[in-house]
Amino acid sequence: MQIRPRTRLLLLSLAITVGCKTTDTTEPNAKATGAEVGEDGASSGGEDITIDPDALASGVDAEIEAAPVEARAREKPAAPQTRDAALVAVAHGNPDGAVKFLLEELGNKTSDHEAMFALARGQRLIGQLDAAEATVTKVYESAKDAAVKASALRRLAHLRIARGDIKTAEQHIRDARKLAPDDILLKGELVRLMFQTGRAGETEARQLIDELYASYSDGTAQSAEQLLGTAYAGLAERAFKSASRVLQEAEHAAPPSNGTELGDEISMELTALFLEKYKPDEAGQTLAQVLERDPWNPEALANMGWVHLDQFQLAAASRTADEALQVNPENADAHAVLAWVALIEGHRDVARAHIVDHVINVNPAHAGGQIVLAALAIFDRDKPAYAKARDAALAFNPRDGQFYSKLSDLLGYLHLYPEADTVLVEGAKRLPDDPYIQGALGLSKLRLGDELAGREALEKAWKKDKYNNRTLNVRQLYSERIEPHYAERVSGDLTLRLPAESQEMLAPGLSAAIVRARKALDSGYGVKISPLRIEAYADPDEFSVRTVGVPSLGAIGVCFGPVITSLGPYSGTHNFNQVIWHEIAHSYAIQLSEGRVPRWFTEGLSEWESEVADPSWARESAELLFEARRHDKLRKLSELELAFLRAESPLMMEVAYATAAWAMRYLGQTYGRPKIVALLEGYATGKSTDELFKQILGKDLLTVEAEFSKWFDSELDRKLSGWRPSQDQKDDPRVKSLMKAIETAAAGNLDQAKEILEKLIAANGDGFHTRTTLAAVLEQKGDNQGAIQQYEKAATFALESLDPWVGIAKIARAQKDIPLELDQLEKILAIDAMSFDAPLRMLVLATATGDPRMSAALDRVNAIAPLYPAALAASALRLHRAKGDKKLIKSMLDEVMVTALRPDATMDVLVMAAIATDEIGDPRVEDLAPRALHSEELPDAMRKRLKKHAP
């Protein structure tokens, strides 16, 4: 997966000039008018502004310095002193205090049924299941009222379910129904148990369901208890929309804010339903209502952990699970959540311990726990262990398709895509009509490139369950977007899916980039990924739904091995050539490691391979890493997996990617690609990084880590040298001098500001910020040559910074020195492969002056936004010069004219379209040339040429 920020971070830019101009980033669209782009491709900025260095620095500092959000520490609540206070405490964050008081208060008295049930509730919440069962049993045995005895039996059934004892639970419900045969909730409870054990089709269940539906239809079901009972009928019928509506009616009748045990039960049922249908946001909102009343409700916290897992927010999932354990140290769901997190993070022994020691000893059939053991067995290729876990989970309900679908989700998190598919195929053989299995199987087949089987499985799922969010989304994507608006182009073993209307113009360039990547990587890794399917979507939600079944993924490319999905180069947001090289490199890592490669290794490796292909693609982020190091936020090599999985901000995710890129750069440069290949093959055996480093590199992980850290520090210091002002060193005389220079320049005293800065340079204050500030002051004074010299010197202190070359380019542009500006733009492109403005400007200037760098600029522009009108015009011109397909040239120009002939077309589009149509001989030059001549920056030779088309 690749997540790349749109713009470079500016860290501690204390020396941005007085009265500098901001530069917006162009995000062109295939149909864009380019209205945001200024003369000849330059971005129009805002008003002249003064940068507040403190504000700029503190913003980044604050995000880097922010400590990871830890689990809350539970403060000991005040002990209740009365019965009524104890009953409130159970529902408001102090179940242990309530239990302690009520045990003493009630003693051997069992007649206070409300207090006894509250005591049992508290015992359950703090994990004392045996004690809770004993308390409720006392109520059942001593009560005279049949309704109270029935209520006690229902509670006993729930306690048995928590133990995985479904047989005794069902007997309790049947005994309760003898006491209250017309009780709607008890009817629903029996239906629920029969449904959960795969018996909803039996005659008894069918009769009860009919009775429950009738009670709702005739208005008999009015109370929260009765509505919950009828909702169970809807769930058993898979009438999820109706069940959800009735559950919400029940929630309204017993709102979470009231704190009743039944109200919380309803909330948990709603949560489970939303999670089942892949609607984690709604599940989270439901739980939030419980936690607003009781911030320490362990059942709500544990379930919130599942919500966060569904959203792949591992740090948040761990936090809420840890918080649940502060109240109930043996909460099985919380331990299962922590086991999922540990397994995803590569801590297999920790995951196993959570399940063995804290989950299956409580409930041997706990689905979340047995799924972890099944995934561990699959990772270890232990078929008997897998069968044992599967059979234990299905002992509760042999027809539980969610065991297979949830296991496939977990295997997907582990990048074990073929194994996930195998599990689902097995599930489909056992339960061919199960919609959860078929829905997950459909996604799995699509991820592995089998579109026919994938869509067939989705249709089967849809017929049985029309409320599964993933199934719904993917079906709609294919029927409403992919089928009518996308087309496939097959070339040998490569299938490329692109928007149909622009496929003819896009496919040649994108295919060429893919072929280059495959050829290089085939050679480097000694294997061939074949066949390969790449799908480039135009809309982020289309890409996200195709990839994970739901919108808002937040990435730009994902690799499943033989299938890669991505956002295409349609909006100028990323360099598609870099993204596709990165993702294709993942395919080799997945194949060689059989999916068992750690995230940090495969992400760093893909970044390194991209850099080898084109140095401008390097994800170095030296300034960000420098600041992260200064704040002690860099992860060690042995901690890099956590850096990815526990990052809770885009900034720290960028730190993770950048650090991994440097790590793999170090391993690649130090040990060579053959060792990298050997490590990947070693991961396929299930060995750890430490074991493989010892075996293949001859050093343990800690030794390699120490050597990498030393090298990494030296590289960062090489990239960023000289004095660098720091936000936390405001008393440093050099910082004061720099600030005084900025303030002096802002007041218009440029000579004095220059003097202060020159003294600062001589007084151990020489560095990037001092030099760029001095350059800006000299520029304000009109000393452009002096400013250029200072910018060039500044560049030696910050090797990745664009600012010096941007500064010189600005001077060159003001002087109309096109060769000098082109030189600076070339330097910018060598550092930054993601931004669009610089290559667009370079393209226009180079084309207008006949500079040979036009081709390199066009290649870069086409990697970012090939359908942008100026890019299309240049592509048509280059194809014409190569005596290419005349039909394609005309199609390109026709597309350009959609924008170029409009009165609001920007100058970069007009100039490029005029140049192209002039040289190609397209008559529409007569419309374009007169308008292009309004450009004040058009070179004389080109101006003379276009003038012949002016009236």
Short mmCIF file of C-alpha atoms in Angstrom, two decimals, residues 72-266:
data_model
loop_
_atom_site.label_atom_id
_atom_site.label_comp_id
_atom_site.label_asym_id
_atom_site.label_seq_id
_atom_site.Cartn_x
_atom_site.Cartn_y
_atom_site.Cartn_z
CA ARG A 72 -6.78 6.06 30.21
CA ALA A 73 -5.81 5.19 33.75
CA ARG A 74 -8.94 4.40 35.72
CA GLU A 75 -9.20 6.31 38.94
CA LYS A 76 -10.77 4.50 41.85
CA PRO A 77 -14.38 5.71 42.10
CA ALA A 78 -15.96 6.69 45.37
CA ALA A 79 -17.44 3.68 47.13
CA PRO A 80 -21.26 3.69 47.30
CA GLN A 81 -22.65 3.99 50.82
CA THR A 82 -26.28 3.10 50.19
CA ARG A 83 -28.29 0.54 48.24
CA ASP A 84 -29.58 3.10 45.77
CA ALA A 85 -26.11 4.50 45.18
CA ALA A 86 -24.83 0.99 44.52
CA LEU A 87 -27.53 0.40 41.90
CA VAL A 88 -26.47 3.61 40.17
CA ALA A 89 -22.77 2.68 40.46
CA VAL A 90 -23.27 -0.57 38.53
CA ALA A 91 -24.35 1.39 35.45
CA HIS A 92 -22.02 4.34 35.89
CA GLY A 93 -18.45 3.09 35.90
CA ASN A 94 -18.16 1.49 39.35
CA PRO A 95 -19.40 -2.10 39.12
CA ASP A 96 -16.67 -3.36 41.45
CA GLY A 97 -17.65 -0.83 44.11
CA ALA A 98 -21.29 -1.79 43.71
CA VAL A 99 -20.47 -5.47 44.03
CA LYS A 100 -18.49 -4.94 47.21
CA PHE A 101 -21.26 -2.89 48.83
CA LEU A 102 -24.12 -5.12 47.75
CA LEU A 103 -22.44 -8.30 48.93
CA GLU A 104 -22.13 -6.79 52.37
CA GLU A 105 -25.55 -5.13 52.28
CA LEU A 106 -27.53 -8.12 51.07
CA GLY A 107 -25.73 -10.85 52.95
CA ASN A 108 -27.90 -13.93 52.68
CA LYS A 109 -31.02 -11.96 51.82
CA THR A 110 -32.38 -12.72 48.35
CA SER A 111 -35.75 -11.04 48.45
CA ASP A 112 -34.50 -7.73 47.02
CA HIS A 113 -34.59 -8.95 43.44
CA GLU A 114 -33.63 -5.61 41.92
CA ALA A 115 -30.51 -5.40 44.06
CA MET A 116 -29.67 -9.06 43.45
CA PHE A 117 -29.90 -8.61 39.68
CA ALA A 118 -27.78 -5.45 39.97
CA LEU A 119 -25.22 -7.42 41.95
CA ALA A 120 -25.12 -10.11 39.26
CA ARG A 121 -24.78 -7.48 36.59
CA GLY A 122 -21.82 -5.96 38.40
CA GLN A 123 -20.23 -9.37 38.90
CA ARG A 124 -20.59 -10.08 35.20
CA LEU A 125 -19.08 -6.75 34.23
CA ILE A 126 -15.98 -7.31 36.36
CA GLY A 127 -15.54 -10.87 35.08
CA GLN A 128 -16.87 -12.84 38.07
CA LEU A 129 -19.06 -15.09 35.92
CA ASP A 130 -19.30 -17.91 38.45
CA ALA A 131 -20.29 -15.50 41.20
CA ALA A 132 -22.87 -13.86 38.93
CA GLU A 133 -24.33 -17.25 38.13
CA ALA A 134 -24.52 -18.12 41.81
CA THR A 135 -26.26 -14.82 42.60
CA VAL A 136 -28.88 -15.27 39.89
CA THR A 137 -29.42 -18.90 40.88
CA LYS A 138 -30.26 -17.75 44.41
CA VAL A 139 -32.91 -15.43 42.98
CA TYR A 140 -34.37 -18.20 40.86
CA GLU A 141 -34.48 -20.65 43.75
CA SER A 142 -35.97 -18.23 46.27
CA ALA A 143 -38.41 -16.25 44.14
CA LYS A 144 -42.11 -17.04 44.24
CA ASP A 145 -43.12 -14.90 41.29
CA ALA A 146 -42.99 -16.76 37.98
CA ALA A 147 -41.95 -13.64 36.07
CA VAL A 148 -38.97 -13.11 38.38
CA LYS A 149 -37.95 -16.75 38.04
CA ALA A 150 -38.22 -16.49 34.26
CA SER A 151 -36.11 -13.34 34.26
CA ALA A 152 -33.50 -15.10 36.36
CA LEU A 153 -33.41 -18.02 33.94
CA ARG A 154 -32.89 -15.62 31.00
CA ARG A 155 -29.92 -14.12 32.81
CA LEU A 156 -28.54 -17.57 33.56
CA ALA A 157 -28.84 -18.40 29.86
CA HIS A 158 -26.78 -15.34 28.95
CA LEU A 159 -24.11 -16.33 31.47
CA ARG A 160 -23.96 -19.79 29.94
CA ILE A 161 -23.63 -18.30 26.46
CA ALA A 162 -20.66 -16.31 27.73
CA ARG A 163 -19.12 -19.68 28.60
CA GLY A 164 -19.95 -21.20 25.24
CA ASP A 165 -22.43 -23.59 26.85
CA ILE A 166 -25.25 -23.26 24.34
CA LYS A 167 -27.02 -26.47 25.40
CA THR A 168 -27.57 -25.35 28.99
CA ALA A 169 -28.43 -21.84 27.83
CA GLU A 170 -31.19 -23.18 25.64
CA GLN A 171 -32.54 -25.31 28.45
CA HIS A 172 -32.72 -22.26 30.71
CA ILE A 173 -34.75 -20.41 28.07
CA ARG A 174 -37.09 -23.35 27.59
CA ASP A 175 -37.59 -23.60 31.35
CA ALA A 176 -38.29 -19.85 31.47
CA ARG A 177 -40.91 -20.20 28.74
CA LYS A 178 -42.74 -22.79 30.81
CA LEU A 179 -43.07 -20.13 33.47
CA ALA A 180 -44.04 -17.37 31.03
CA PRO A 181 -45.20 -19.00 27.78
CA ASP A 182 -46.54 -15.76 26.28
CA ASP A 183 -43.47 -13.66 27.07
CA ILE A 184 -42.40 -12.07 23.77
CA LEU A 185 -38.78 -11.57 24.78
CA LEU A 186 -38.41 -15.23 25.80
CA LYS A 187 -39.86 -16.32 22.46
CA GLY A 188 -37.29 -14.12 20.78
CA GLU A 189 -34.49 -15.52 22.94
CA LEU A 190 -35.32 -19.08 21.87
CA VAL A 191 -35.47 -18.02 18.22
CA ARG A 192 -32.12 -16.30 18.65
CA LEU A 193 -30.52 -19.44 20.10
CA MET A 194 -31.96 -21.64 17.39
CA PHE A 195 -30.76 -19.21 14.72
CA GLN A 196 -27.29 -19.01 16.24
CA THR A 197 -27.03 -22.79 16.19
CA GLY A 198 -28.25 -23.11 12.62
CA ARG A 199 -31.80 -24.27 13.37
CA ALA A 200 -33.87 -21.25 12.34
CA GLY A 201 -35.56 -23.32 9.64
CA GLU A 202 -37.03 -25.87 12.05
CA THR A 203 -40.79 -25.94 12.53
CA GLU A 204 -40.64 -24.73 16.11
CA ALA A 205 -38.51 -21.74 15.17
CA ARG A 206 -40.74 -20.91 12.20
CA GLN A 207 -43.84 -20.94 14.40
CA LEU A 208 -42.21 -18.68 16.98
CA ILE A 209 -41.05 -16.26 14.28
CA ASP A 210 -44.58 -16.02 12.92
CA GLU A 211 -45.89 -15.30 16.42
CA LEU A 212 -43.25 -12.62 16.96
CA TYR A 213 -44.05 -10.93 13.66
CA ALA A 214 -47.72 -10.97 14.55
CA SER A 215 -47.05 -9.38 17.94
CA TYR A 216 -45.27 -6.52 16.22
CA SER A 217 -47.86 -6.14 13.48
CA ASP A 218 -50.84 -6.06 15.84
CA GLY A 219 -49.16 -3.62 18.21
CA THR A 220 -48.77 -6.06 21.10
CA ALA A 221 -45.01 -5.50 21.18
CA GLN A 222 -44.64 -2.10 22.80
CA SER A 223 -42.04 -2.26 25.56
CA ALA A 224 -38.28 -2.40 25.06
CA GLU A 225 -38.27 -6.07 26.12
CA GLN A 226 -41.00 -6.97 23.65
CA LEU A 227 -39.37 -5.04 20.81
CA LEU A 228 -36.06 -6.77 21.46
CA GLY A 229 -37.84 -10.11 21.24
CA THR A 230 -39.43 -9.27 17.89
CA ALA A 231 -36.09 -7.98 16.59
CA TYR A 232 -34.62 -11.44 17.15
CA ALA A 233 -37.21 -12.78 14.69
CA GLY A 234 -36.02 -10.34 12.06
CA LEU A 235 -32.39 -11.30 12.65
CA ALA A 236 -33.25 -15.00 12.31
CA GLU A 237 -35.00 -14.24 9.02
CA ARG A 238 -32.03 -12.16 7.85
CA ALA A 239 -34.47 -9.28 7.52
CA PHE A 240 -31.74 -6.98 8.69
CA LYS A 241 -33.34 -3.71 7.72
CA SER A 242 -36.46 -4.56 9.71
CA ALA A 243 -34.40 -5.91 12.61
CA SER A 244 -32.35 -2.74 12.70
CA ARG A 245 -35.47 -0.59 12.72
CA VAL A 246 -37.06 -2.57 15.56
CA LEU A 247 -33.83 -2.57 17.56
CA GLN A 248 -33.67 1.18 17.25
CA GLU A 249 -37.26 1.40 18.44
CA ALA A 250 -36.25 -0.74 21.42
CA GLU A 251 -33.27 1.54 22.00
CA HIS A 252 -35.61 4.52 22.04
CA ALA A 253 -37.77 2.76 24.63
CA ALA A 254 -34.74 1.91 26.78
CA PRO A 255 -32.13 4.53 25.90
CA PRO A 256 -28.51 3.93 26.94
CA SER A 257 -28.65 7.09 29.04
CA ASN A 258 -31.07 5.36 31.44
CA GLY A 259 -28.45 2.80 32.35
CA THR A 260 -30.73 -0.24 32.41
CA GLU A 261 -29.25 -3.66 31.84
CA LEU A 262 -31.74 -4.25 29.06
CA GLY A 263 -30.81 -0.97 27.40
CA ASP A 264 -27.16 -1.97 27.27
CA GLU A 265 -28.17 -5.36 25.91
CA ILE A 266 -30.06 -3.67 23.08
#
